[in-house]
Protein backbone atom coordinates (compact mmCIF):
# COMPACT_ATOMS: atom_id res chain seq x y z
CA UNK A 1 0.00 0.00 0.00
CA UNK A 2 1.46 3.32 -1.03
CA UNK A 3 1.72 6.40 1.14
CA UNK A 4 -0.90 8.09 -0.99
CA UNK A 5 -3.47 5.31 -0.45
CA UNK A 6 -2.72 5.19 3.27
CA UNK A 7 -3.06 8.97 3.57
CA UNK A 8 -6.35 8.86 1.62
CA UNK A 9 -7.73 6.18 3.95
CA UNK A 10 -6.68 8.10 7.05
CA UNK A 11 -8.21 11.34 5.72
CA UNK A 12 -11.42 9.49 4.78
CA UNK A 13 -11.63 7.87 8.22
CA UNK A 14 -11.00 11.22 9.91
CA UNK A 15 -13.73 12.91 7.83
CA UNK A 16 -16.26 10.18 8.63
CA UNK A 17 -15.51 10.39 12.34
CA UNK A 18 -15.77 14.18 12.35
CA UNK A 19 -19.06 14.13 10.41
CA UNK A 20 -20.67 11.99 13.09
CA UNK A 21 -20.08 14.88 15.49
CA UNK A 22 -21.96 17.21 13.12
CA UNK A 23 -25.05 15.05 13.40
CA UNK A 24 -25.40 16.11 17.03
CA UNK A 25 -25.72 19.74 15.90
CA UNK A 26 -29.17 18.98 14.55
CA UNK A 27 -30.35 16.70 17.34
CA UNK A 28 -33.39 18.10 19.07
CA UNK A 29 -33.61 16.91 22.64
CA UNK A 30 -35.78 19.81 23.80
CA UNK A 31 -39.27 19.17 25.08
CA UNK A 32 -42.32 20.85 23.60
CA UNK A 33 -43.78 23.66 25.70
CA UNK A 34 -47.17 23.05 27.27
CA UNK A 35 -50.00 25.45 26.43
CA UNK A 36 -52.99 25.77 28.77
CA UNK A 37 -56.23 27.67 28.17
CA UNK A 38 -56.95 29.14 31.61
CA UNK A 39 -60.00 31.30 31.13
CA UNK A 40 -62.48 32.65 28.59
CA UNK A 41 -63.83 36.08 29.45
CA UNK A 42 -66.75 37.81 27.73
CA UNK A 43 -65.64 41.38 27.06
CA UNK A 44 -68.71 42.57 25.19
CA UNK A 45 -71.67 40.75 23.70
CA UNK A 46 -73.90 42.58 21.27
CA UNK A 47 -76.26 41.22 18.66
CA UNK A 48 -73.88 41.40 15.70
CA UNK A 49 -70.49 41.22 17.41
CA UNK A 50 -69.12 39.41 20.43
CA UNK A 51 -65.70 40.04 21.95
CA UNK A 52 -63.90 37.58 24.18
CA UNK A 53 -60.51 37.44 25.85
CA UNK A 54 -58.68 34.10 26.00
CA UNK A 55 -56.11 33.68 28.77
CA UNK A 56 -53.26 31.23 28.20
CA UNK A 57 -50.25 29.95 30.14
CA UNK A 58 -47.14 28.60 28.39
CA UNK A 59 -44.88 26.28 30.41
CA UNK A 60 -41.25 25.97 29.27
CA UNK A 61 -39.80 22.66 30.55
CA UNK A 62 -36.36 23.26 28.96
CA UNK A 63 -33.10 24.74 30.21
CA UNK A 64 -33.08 27.54 27.63
CA UNK A 65 -35.27 30.54 26.84
CA UNK A 66 -38.33 29.94 24.68
CA UNK A 67 -39.27 32.67 22.22
CA UNK A 68 -42.94 32.66 21.29
CA UNK A 69 -43.87 34.43 18.02
CA UNK A 70 -47.62 34.01 18.18
CA UNK A 71 -50.56 31.65 18.12
CA UNK A 72 -52.77 30.48 15.25
CA UNK A 73 -56.11 29.23 16.59
CA UNK A 74 -59.55 27.81 15.75
CA UNK A 75 -62.25 27.53 18.41
CA UNK A 76 -65.34 25.39 17.99
CA UNK A 77 -68.28 25.76 20.36
CA UNK A 78 -70.41 22.63 20.32
CA UNK A 79 -70.43 21.84 16.58
CA UNK A 80 -69.88 25.25 14.97
CA UNK A 81 -66.82 27.41 14.42
CA UNK A 82 -66.82 30.22 16.99
CA UNK A 83 -63.64 32.01 15.94
CA UNK A 84 -60.37 31.60 14.11
CA UNK A 85 -57.40 33.86 13.75
CA UNK A 86 -53.82 34.60 14.62
CA UNK A 87 -52.15 36.44 17.46
CA UNK A 88 -48.71 37.83 16.61
CA UNK A 89 -47.63 38.83 20.11
CA UNK A 90 -43.95 38.03 20.79
CA UNK A 91 -42.68 37.18 24.25
CA UNK A 92 -40.01 35.06 25.95
CA UNK A 93 -40.55 32.34 28.53
CA UNK A 94 -37.61 31.86 30.89
CA UNK A 95 -36.13 28.37 31.35
CA UNK A 96 -38.14 26.04 33.61
CA UNK A 97 -40.88 28.64 34.12
CA UNK A 98 -44.23 29.86 32.82
CA UNK A 99 -45.53 32.96 31.11
CA UNK A 100 -49.07 34.23 30.60
CA UNK A 101 -50.58 35.89 27.57
CA UNK A 102 -53.98 37.04 26.34
CA UNK A 103 -55.60 36.72 22.94
CA UNK A 104 -58.56 38.98 22.08
CA UNK A 105 -61.09 37.42 19.71
CA UNK A 106 -64.10 38.81 17.87
CA UNK A 107 -66.89 36.82 16.38
CA UNK A 108 -70.36 37.13 14.94
CA UNK A 109 -72.78 34.49 16.13
CA UNK A 110 -75.69 35.82 14.06
CA UNK A 111 -75.71 32.83 11.70
CA UNK A 112 -75.79 30.46 14.69
CA UNK A 113 -78.26 32.49 16.75
CA UNK A 114 -80.87 29.74 17.07
CA UNK A 115 -78.35 27.17 18.29
CA UNK A 116 -76.74 29.64 20.69
CA UNK A 117 -80.07 30.69 22.22
CA UNK A 118 -81.03 27.04 22.65
CA UNK A 119 -77.71 26.30 24.41
CA UNK A 120 -77.94 29.40 26.63
CA UNK A 121 -81.44 28.52 27.85
CA UNK A 122 -79.95 25.56 29.69
CA UNK A 123 -77.79 27.66 32.00
CA UNK A 124 -76.44 24.73 34.02
CA UNK A 125 -75.77 22.37 31.11
CA UNK A 126 -72.12 22.42 29.96
CA UNK A 127 -71.36 23.31 26.34
CA UNK A 128 -68.34 21.50 24.85
CA UNK A 129 -65.62 23.49 23.14
CA UNK A 130 -62.59 22.50 21.10
CA UNK A 131 -59.48 24.67 20.70
CA UNK A 132 -56.90 23.74 18.11
CA UNK A 133 -53.93 25.67 16.88
CA UNK A 134 -50.21 26.17 16.61
CA UNK A 135 -47.92 27.98 19.00
CA UNK A 136 -45.16 29.53 16.87
CA UNK A 137 -41.81 29.35 18.66
CA UNK A 138 -38.17 30.00 17.83
CA UNK A 139 -36.42 32.83 16.05
CA UNK A 140 -34.19 31.47 13.28
CA UNK A 141 -35.30 27.86 13.34
CA UNK A 142 -39.02 27.78 14.01
CA UNK A 143 -40.65 24.96 15.92
CA UNK A 144 -44.41 25.15 15.71
CA UNK A 145 -46.11 23.30 18.55
CA UNK A 146 -49.51 21.87 17.67
CA UNK A 147 -52.15 22.01 20.36
CA UNK A 148 -55.63 20.65 20.84
CA UNK A 149 -57.71 21.26 23.94
CA UNK A 150 -61.18 20.05 24.77
CA UNK A 151 -63.32 21.35 27.58
CA UNK A 152 -66.70 22.65 28.63
CA UNK A 153 -68.13 26.02 29.53
CA UNK A 154 -71.23 26.54 31.62
CA UNK A 155 -73.47 29.33 30.26
CA UNK A 156 -74.55 30.38 33.76
CA UNK A 157 -70.95 31.41 34.49
CA UNK A 158 -71.08 34.04 31.71
CA UNK A 159 -74.65 35.32 31.92
CA UNK A 160 -75.63 37.50 34.88
CA UNK A 161 -78.86 36.62 36.70
PDB file of C-alpha atoms in Angstrom:
ATOM      1  CA  UNK A   1       0.000   0.000   0.000  1.00  0.00           C
ATOM      2  CA  UNK A   2       1.458   3.316  -1.034  1.00  0.00           C
ATOM      3  CA  UNK A   3       1.721   6.399   1.137  1.00  0.00           C
ATOM      4  CA  UNK A   4      -0.902   8.088  -0.995  1.00  0.00           C
ATOM      5  CA  UNK A   5      -3.475   5.311  -0.448  1.00  0.00           C
ATOM      6  CA  UNK A   6      -2.723   5.186   3.272  1.00  0.00           C
ATOM      7  CA  UNK A   7      -3.061   8.969   3.567  1.00  0.00           C
ATOM      8  CA  UNK A   8      -6.347   8.860   1.619  1.00  0.00           C
ATOM      9  CA  UNK A   9      -7.735   6.178   3.951  1.00  0.00           C
ATOM     10  CA  UNK A  10      -6.680   8.103   7.047  1.00  0.00           C
ATOM     11  CA  UNK A  11      -8.205  11.340   5.722  1.00  0.00           C
ATOM     12  CA  UNK A  12     -11.424   9.492   4.776  1.00  0.00           C
ATOM     13  CA  UNK A  13     -11.629   7.866   8.217  1.00  0.00           C
ATOM     14  CA  UNK A  14     -10.996  11.217   9.913  1.00  0.00           C
ATOM     15  CA  UNK A  15     -13.726  12.908   7.833  1.00  0.00           C
ATOM     16  CA  UNK A  16     -16.261  10.175   8.628  1.00  0.00           C
ATOM     17  CA  UNK A  17     -15.513  10.391  12.343  1.00  0.00           C
ATOM     18  CA  UNK A  18     -15.768  14.179  12.353  1.00  0.00           C
ATOM     19  CA  UNK A  19     -19.058  14.127  10.414  1.00  0.00           C
ATOM     20  CA  UNK A  20     -20.669  11.988  13.091  1.00  0.00           C
ATOM     21  CA  UNK A  21     -20.084  14.881  15.489  1.00  0.00           C
ATOM     22  CA  UNK A  22     -21.956  17.213  13.123  1.00  0.00           C
ATOM     23  CA  UNK A  23     -25.049  15.051  13.403  1.00  0.00           C
ATOM     24  CA  UNK A  24     -25.397  16.114  17.026  1.00  0.00           C
ATOM     25  CA  UNK A  25     -25.719  19.739  15.898  1.00  0.00           C
ATOM     26  CA  UNK A  26     -29.166  18.980  14.550  1.00  0.00           C
ATOM     27  CA  UNK A  27     -30.353  16.701  17.338  1.00  0.00           C
ATOM     28  CA  UNK A  28     -33.389  18.104  19.071  1.00  0.00           C
ATOM     29  CA  UNK A  29     -33.611  16.910  22.643  1.00  0.00           C
ATOM     30  CA  UNK A  30     -35.778  19.805  23.802  1.00  0.00           C
ATOM     31  CA  UNK A  31     -39.271  19.167  25.085  1.00  0.00           C
ATOM     32  CA  UNK A  32     -42.315  20.854  23.595  1.00  0.00           C
ATOM     33  CA  UNK A  33     -43.777  23.658  25.703  1.00  0.00           C
ATOM     34  CA  UNK A  34     -47.174  23.053  27.274  1.00  0.00           C
ATOM     35  CA  UNK A  35     -50.002  25.450  26.432  1.00  0.00           C
ATOM     36  CA  UNK A  36     -52.993  25.770  28.767  1.00  0.00           C
ATOM     37  CA  UNK A  37     -56.231  27.672  28.175  1.00  0.00           C
ATOM     38  CA  UNK A  38     -56.946  29.144  31.607  1.00  0.00           C
ATOM     39  CA  UNK A  39     -60.003  31.305  31.130  1.00  0.00           C
ATOM     40  CA  UNK A  40     -62.478  32.647  28.587  1.00  0.00           C
ATOM     41  CA  UNK A  41     -63.832  36.084  29.446  1.00  0.00           C
ATOM     42  CA  UNK A  42     -66.748  37.809  27.732  1.00  0.00           C
ATOM     43  CA  UNK A  43     -65.638  41.384  27.062  1.00  0.00           C
ATOM     44  CA  UNK A  44     -68.714  42.567  25.193  1.00  0.00           C
ATOM     45  CA  UNK A  45     -71.673  40.748  23.703  1.00  0.00           C
ATOM     46  CA  UNK A  46     -73.903  42.580  21.266  1.00  0.00           C
ATOM     47  CA  UNK A  47     -76.260  41.218  18.664  1.00  0.00           C
ATOM     48  CA  UNK A  48     -73.882  41.397  15.697  1.00  0.00           C
ATOM     49  CA  UNK A  49     -70.490  41.219  17.413  1.00  0.00           C
ATOM     50  CA  UNK A  50     -69.115  39.410  20.426  1.00  0.00           C
ATOM     51  CA  UNK A  51     -65.696  40.044  21.949  1.00  0.00           C
ATOM     52  CA  UNK A  52     -63.896  37.577  24.175  1.00  0.00           C
ATOM     53  CA  UNK A  53     -60.506  37.436  25.846  1.00  0.00           C
ATOM     54  CA  UNK A  54     -58.684  34.102  26.003  1.00  0.00           C
ATOM     55  CA  UNK A  55     -56.115  33.685  28.767  1.00  0.00           C
ATOM     56  CA  UNK A  56     -53.256  31.233  28.197  1.00  0.00           C
ATOM     57  CA  UNK A  57     -50.251  29.947  30.138  1.00  0.00           C
ATOM     58  CA  UNK A  58     -47.140  28.602  28.392  1.00  0.00           C
ATOM     59  CA  UNK A  59     -44.882  26.276  30.409  1.00  0.00           C
ATOM     60  CA  UNK A  60     -41.254  25.972  29.273  1.00  0.00           C
ATOM     61  CA  UNK A  61     -39.795  22.658  30.545  1.00  0.00           C
ATOM     62  CA  UNK A  62     -36.363  23.260  28.962  1.00  0.00           C
ATOM     63  CA  UNK A  63     -33.096  24.739  30.208  1.00  0.00           C
ATOM     64  CA  UNK A  64     -33.078  27.544  27.633  1.00  0.00           C
ATOM     65  CA  UNK A  65     -35.266  30.539  26.841  1.00  0.00           C
ATOM     66  CA  UNK A  66     -38.330  29.942  24.684  1.00  0.00           C
ATOM     67  CA  UNK A  67     -39.267  32.673  22.215  1.00  0.00           C
ATOM     68  CA  UNK A  68     -42.937  32.664  21.285  1.00  0.00           C
ATOM     69  CA  UNK A  69     -43.866  34.427  18.025  1.00  0.00           C
ATOM     70  CA  UNK A  70     -47.622  34.008  18.177  1.00  0.00           C
ATOM     71  CA  UNK A  71     -50.564  31.653  18.118  1.00  0.00           C
ATOM     72  CA  UNK A  72     -52.771  30.482  15.252  1.00  0.00           C
ATOM     73  CA  UNK A  73     -56.113  29.230  16.593  1.00  0.00           C
ATOM     74  CA  UNK A  74     -59.553  27.814  15.750  1.00  0.00           C
ATOM     75  CA  UNK A  75     -62.252  27.526  18.409  1.00  0.00           C
ATOM     76  CA  UNK A  76     -65.343  25.393  17.992  1.00  0.00           C
ATOM     77  CA  UNK A  77     -68.278  25.758  20.363  1.00  0.00           C
ATOM     78  CA  UNK A  78     -70.410  22.632  20.322  1.00  0.00           C
ATOM     79  CA  UNK A  79     -70.428  21.844  16.582  1.00  0.00           C
ATOM     80  CA  UNK A  80     -69.881  25.249  14.971  1.00  0.00           C
ATOM     81  CA  UNK A  81     -66.817  27.414  14.425  1.00  0.00           C
ATOM     82  CA  UNK A  82     -66.820  30.218  16.989  1.00  0.00           C
ATOM     83  CA  UNK A  83     -63.636  32.012  15.935  1.00  0.00           C
ATOM     84  CA  UNK A  84     -60.368  31.600  14.107  1.00  0.00           C
ATOM     85  CA  UNK A  85     -57.404  33.864  13.749  1.00  0.00           C
ATOM     86  CA  UNK A  86     -53.820  34.603  14.620  1.00  0.00           C
ATOM     87  CA  UNK A  87     -52.146  36.440  17.464  1.00  0.00           C
ATOM     88  CA  UNK A  88     -48.715  37.827  16.612  1.00  0.00           C
ATOM     89  CA  UNK A  89     -47.627  38.827  20.109  1.00  0.00           C
ATOM     90  CA  UNK A  90     -43.949  38.033  20.787  1.00  0.00           C
ATOM     91  CA  UNK A  91     -42.678  37.179  24.253  1.00  0.00           C
ATOM     92  CA  UNK A  92     -40.010  35.064  25.948  1.00  0.00           C
ATOM     93  CA  UNK A  93     -40.552  32.344  28.526  1.00  0.00           C
ATOM     94  CA  UNK A  94     -37.605  31.864  30.887  1.00  0.00           C
ATOM     95  CA  UNK A  95     -36.130  28.373  31.354  1.00  0.00           C
ATOM     96  CA  UNK A  96     -38.144  26.044  33.612  1.00  0.00           C
ATOM     97  CA  UNK A  97     -40.878  28.641  34.124  1.00  0.00           C
ATOM     98  CA  UNK A  98     -44.227  29.856  32.823  1.00  0.00           C
ATOM     99  CA  UNK A  99     -45.529  32.956  31.114  1.00  0.00           C
ATOM    100  CA  UNK A 100     -49.067  34.225  30.601  1.00  0.00           C
ATOM    101  CA  UNK A 101     -50.582  35.893  27.568  1.00  0.00           C
ATOM    102  CA  UNK A 102     -53.982  37.042  26.335  1.00  0.00           C
ATOM    103  CA  UNK A 103     -55.602  36.720  22.938  1.00  0.00           C
ATOM    104  CA  UNK A 104     -58.556  38.984  22.080  1.00  0.00           C
ATOM    105  CA  UNK A 105     -61.088  37.424  19.709  1.00  0.00           C
ATOM    106  CA  UNK A 106     -64.100  38.811  17.870  1.00  0.00           C
ATOM    107  CA  UNK A 107     -66.887  36.818  16.379  1.00  0.00           C
ATOM    108  CA  UNK A 108     -70.356  37.134  14.944  1.00  0.00           C
ATOM    109  CA  UNK A 109     -72.783  34.487  16.130  1.00  0.00           C
ATOM    110  CA  UNK A 110     -75.693  35.823  14.063  1.00  0.00           C
ATOM    111  CA  UNK A 111     -75.708  32.833  11.704  1.00  0.00           C
ATOM    112  CA  UNK A 112     -75.793  30.456  14.688  1.00  0.00           C
ATOM    113  CA  UNK A 113     -78.256  32.491  16.752  1.00  0.00           C
ATOM    114  CA  UNK A 114     -80.868  29.741  17.071  1.00  0.00           C
ATOM    115  CA  UNK A 115     -78.353  27.167  18.295  1.00  0.00           C
ATOM    116  CA  UNK A 116     -76.741  29.642  20.694  1.00  0.00           C
ATOM    117  CA  UNK A 117     -80.071  30.692  22.220  1.00  0.00           C
ATOM    118  CA  UNK A 118     -81.033  27.037  22.653  1.00  0.00           C
ATOM    119  CA  UNK A 119     -77.712  26.305  24.411  1.00  0.00           C
ATOM    120  CA  UNK A 120     -77.945  29.398  26.627  1.00  0.00           C
ATOM    121  CA  UNK A 121     -81.441  28.521  27.853  1.00  0.00           C
ATOM    122  CA  UNK A 122     -79.949  25.560  29.694  1.00  0.00           C
ATOM    123  CA  UNK A 123     -77.786  27.657  32.004  1.00  0.00           C
ATOM    124  CA  UNK A 124     -76.436  24.727  34.021  1.00  0.00           C
ATOM    125  CA  UNK A 125     -75.771  22.368  31.110  1.00  0.00           C
ATOM    126  CA  UNK A 126     -72.123  22.423  29.958  1.00  0.00           C
ATOM    127  CA  UNK A 127     -71.357  23.307  26.339  1.00  0.00           C
ATOM    128  CA  UNK A 128     -68.341  21.502  24.854  1.00  0.00           C
ATOM    129  CA  UNK A 129     -65.615  23.486  23.140  1.00  0.00           C
ATOM    130  CA  UNK A 130     -62.586  22.500  21.097  1.00  0.00           C
ATOM    131  CA  UNK A 131     -59.480  24.668  20.705  1.00  0.00           C
ATOM    132  CA  UNK A 132     -56.903  23.737  18.106  1.00  0.00           C
ATOM    133  CA  UNK A 133     -53.930  25.666  16.878  1.00  0.00           C
ATOM    134  CA  UNK A 134     -50.206  26.167  16.614  1.00  0.00           C
ATOM    135  CA  UNK A 135     -47.917  27.982  18.998  1.00  0.00           C
ATOM    136  CA  UNK A 136     -45.156  29.527  16.873  1.00  0.00           C
ATOM    137  CA  UNK A 137     -41.811  29.351  18.656  1.00  0.00           C
ATOM    138  CA  UNK A 138     -38.168  29.995  17.825  1.00  0.00           C
ATOM    139  CA  UNK A 139     -36.421  32.831  16.051  1.00  0.00           C
ATOM    140  CA  UNK A 140     -34.195  31.469  13.281  1.00  0.00           C
ATOM    141  CA  UNK A 141     -35.304  27.856  13.340  1.00  0.00           C
ATOM    142  CA  UNK A 142     -39.021  27.783  14.013  1.00  0.00           C
ATOM    143  CA  UNK A 143     -40.648  24.960  15.916  1.00  0.00           C
ATOM    144  CA  UNK A 144     -44.413  25.153  15.706  1.00  0.00           C
ATOM    145  CA  UNK A 145     -46.113  23.304  18.551  1.00  0.00           C
ATOM    146  CA  UNK A 146     -49.509  21.870  17.666  1.00  0.00           C
ATOM    147  CA  UNK A 147     -52.148  22.012  20.361  1.00  0.00           C
ATOM    148  CA  UNK A 148     -55.632  20.649  20.837  1.00  0.00           C
ATOM    149  CA  UNK A 149     -57.708  21.256  23.944  1.00  0.00           C
ATOM    150  CA  UNK A 150     -61.178  20.049  24.767  1.00  0.00           C
ATOM    151  CA  UNK A 151     -63.324  21.355  27.579  1.00  0.00           C
ATOM    152  CA  UNK A 152     -66.696  22.652  28.629  1.00  0.00           C
ATOM    153  CA  UNK A 153     -68.127  26.019  29.534  1.00  0.00           C
ATOM    154  CA  UNK A 154     -71.231  26.544  31.621  1.00  0.00           C
ATOM    155  CA  UNK A 155     -73.474  29.330  30.263  1.00  0.00           C
ATOM    156  CA  UNK A 156     -74.547  30.382  33.765  1.00  0.00           C
ATOM    157  CA  UNK A 157     -70.946  31.414  34.493  1.00  0.00           C
ATOM    158  CA  UNK A 158     -71.080  34.039  31.712  1.00  0.00           C
ATOM    159  CA  UNK A 159     -74.646  35.320  31.917  1.00  0.00           C
ATOM    160  CA  UNK A 160     -75.627  37.499  34.882  1.00  0.00           C
ATOM    161  CA  UNK A 161     -78.860  36.624  36.704  1.00  0.00           C
TER     162      UNK A 161
END
